CSV table of C-alpha atoms in Angstrom, one decimal:
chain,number,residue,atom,x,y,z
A,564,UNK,CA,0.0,0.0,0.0
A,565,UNK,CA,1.3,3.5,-1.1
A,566,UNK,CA,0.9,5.1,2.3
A,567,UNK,CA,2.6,3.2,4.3
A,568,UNK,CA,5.9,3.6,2.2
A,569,UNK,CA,8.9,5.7,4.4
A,570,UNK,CA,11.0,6.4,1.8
A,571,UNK,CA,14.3,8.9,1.4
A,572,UNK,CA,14.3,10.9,-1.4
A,573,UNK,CA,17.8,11.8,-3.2
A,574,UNK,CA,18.0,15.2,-1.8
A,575,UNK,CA,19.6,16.3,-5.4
A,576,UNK,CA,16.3,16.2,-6.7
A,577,UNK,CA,14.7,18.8,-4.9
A,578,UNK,CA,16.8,22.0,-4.3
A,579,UNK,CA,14.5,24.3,-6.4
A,580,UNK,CA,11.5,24.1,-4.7
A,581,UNK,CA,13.8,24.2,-0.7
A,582,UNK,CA,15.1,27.3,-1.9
A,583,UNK,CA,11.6,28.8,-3.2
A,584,UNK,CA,10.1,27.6,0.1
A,585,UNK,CA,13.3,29.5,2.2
A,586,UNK,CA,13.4,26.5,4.5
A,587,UNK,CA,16.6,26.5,6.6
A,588,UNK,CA,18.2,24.4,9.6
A,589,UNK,CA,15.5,22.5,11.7
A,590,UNK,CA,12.1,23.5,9.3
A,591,UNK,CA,10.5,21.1,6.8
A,592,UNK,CA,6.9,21.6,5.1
A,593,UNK,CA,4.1,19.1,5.0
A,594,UNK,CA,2.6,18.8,1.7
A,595,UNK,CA,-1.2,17.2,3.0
A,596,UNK,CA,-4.2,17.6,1.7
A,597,UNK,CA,-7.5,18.1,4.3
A,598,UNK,CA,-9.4,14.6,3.5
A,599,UNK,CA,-6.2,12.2,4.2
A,600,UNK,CA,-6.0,10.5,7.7
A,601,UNK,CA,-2.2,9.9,7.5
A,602,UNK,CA,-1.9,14.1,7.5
A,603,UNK,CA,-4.0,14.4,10.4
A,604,UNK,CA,-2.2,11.3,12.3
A,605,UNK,CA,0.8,12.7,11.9
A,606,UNK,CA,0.0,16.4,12.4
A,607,UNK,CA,-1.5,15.1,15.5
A,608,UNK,CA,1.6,13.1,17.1
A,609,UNK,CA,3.9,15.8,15.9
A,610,UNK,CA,1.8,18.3,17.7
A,611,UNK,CA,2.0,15.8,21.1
A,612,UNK,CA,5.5,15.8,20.9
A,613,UNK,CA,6.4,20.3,20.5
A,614,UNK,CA,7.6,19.8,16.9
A,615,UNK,CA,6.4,22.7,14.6
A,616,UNK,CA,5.8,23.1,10.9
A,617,UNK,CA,4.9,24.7,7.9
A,618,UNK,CA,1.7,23.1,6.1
A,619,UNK,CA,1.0,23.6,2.2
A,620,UNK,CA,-2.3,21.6,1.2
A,621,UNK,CA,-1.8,20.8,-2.1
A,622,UNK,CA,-5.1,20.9,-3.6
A,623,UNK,CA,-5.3,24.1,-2.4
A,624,UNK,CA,-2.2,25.5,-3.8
A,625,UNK,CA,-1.9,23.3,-6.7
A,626,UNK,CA,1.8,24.6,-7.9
A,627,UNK,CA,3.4,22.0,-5.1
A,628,UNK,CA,1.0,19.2,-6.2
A,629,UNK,CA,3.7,18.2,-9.0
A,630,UNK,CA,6.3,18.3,-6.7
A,631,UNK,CA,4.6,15.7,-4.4
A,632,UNK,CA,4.0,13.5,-7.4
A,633,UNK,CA,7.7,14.1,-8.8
A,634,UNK,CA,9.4,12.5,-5.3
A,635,UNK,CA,6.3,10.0,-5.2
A,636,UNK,CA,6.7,8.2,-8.5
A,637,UNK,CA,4.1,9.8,-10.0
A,638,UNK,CA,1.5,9.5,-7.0
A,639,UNK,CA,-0.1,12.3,-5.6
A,640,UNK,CA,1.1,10.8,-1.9
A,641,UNK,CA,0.7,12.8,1.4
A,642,UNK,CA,1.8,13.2,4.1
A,643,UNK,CA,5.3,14.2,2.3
A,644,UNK,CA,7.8,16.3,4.1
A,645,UNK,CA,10.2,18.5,2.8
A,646,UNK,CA,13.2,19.3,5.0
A,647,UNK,CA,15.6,22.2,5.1
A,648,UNK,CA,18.4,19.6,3.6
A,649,UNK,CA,16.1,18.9,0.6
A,650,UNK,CA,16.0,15.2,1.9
A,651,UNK,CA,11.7,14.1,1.4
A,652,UNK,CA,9.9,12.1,3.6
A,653,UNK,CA,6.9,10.2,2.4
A,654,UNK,CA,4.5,9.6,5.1
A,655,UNK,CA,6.9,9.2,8.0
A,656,UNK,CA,6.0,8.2,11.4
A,657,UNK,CA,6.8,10.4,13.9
A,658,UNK,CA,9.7,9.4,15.2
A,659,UNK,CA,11.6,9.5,11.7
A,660,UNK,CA,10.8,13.2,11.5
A,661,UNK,CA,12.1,13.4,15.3
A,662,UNK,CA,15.1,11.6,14.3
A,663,UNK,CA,15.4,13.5,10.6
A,664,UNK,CA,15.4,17.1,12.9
A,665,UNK,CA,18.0,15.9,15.4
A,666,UNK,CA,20.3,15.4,12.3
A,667,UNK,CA,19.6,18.8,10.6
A,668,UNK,CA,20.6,20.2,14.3
């Protein structure tokens, strides 16, 4: 099943859209979209645990929707993270985006 992948993305792939989005040292972006209960799980756990974010919903600012399916083979697949390093995180749980901050620290 799609949504239960926790893949690494070559951080190569990304630096245009890390730059556009200004993200630096400990910040990522979700990429979510309001209907998907992976994006509220993890909002949820990442919220019980102090760790802060940026959130772009991608069917309401459809520019980052190809960007999602670029580091998703093709999939329109969220939750996916976006860190400062330009690394992507498909659906993570929250303790790979714990452990993904402490190495951006």
């Amino acid at each position: 099943m799609r949504h239960l992948r926790d893949d690494w993305i070559d951080p190569m792939s990304t630096p245009p859209i890390k730059d556009a989005l200004g993200l630096t040292g400990q910040e990522f972006v979700m990429f979510s979209t309001d209907w998907c209960g992976y994006c509220k799980r993890l909002k949820n756990q990442l919220g019980e645990i102090g760790i802060t974010f940026r959130e772009i919903n991608v069917e309401q600012e459809m520019e980052y929707a190809s960007f999602v399916e670029e580091v998703n083979g093709g999939n329109r697949v969220v939750p996916t993270l976006l860190f400062s390093d330009g690394v992507a995180l498909t659906n993570p749980s929250a303790i790979a985006v714990k452990d993904k901050l402490a190495s951006l620290a």
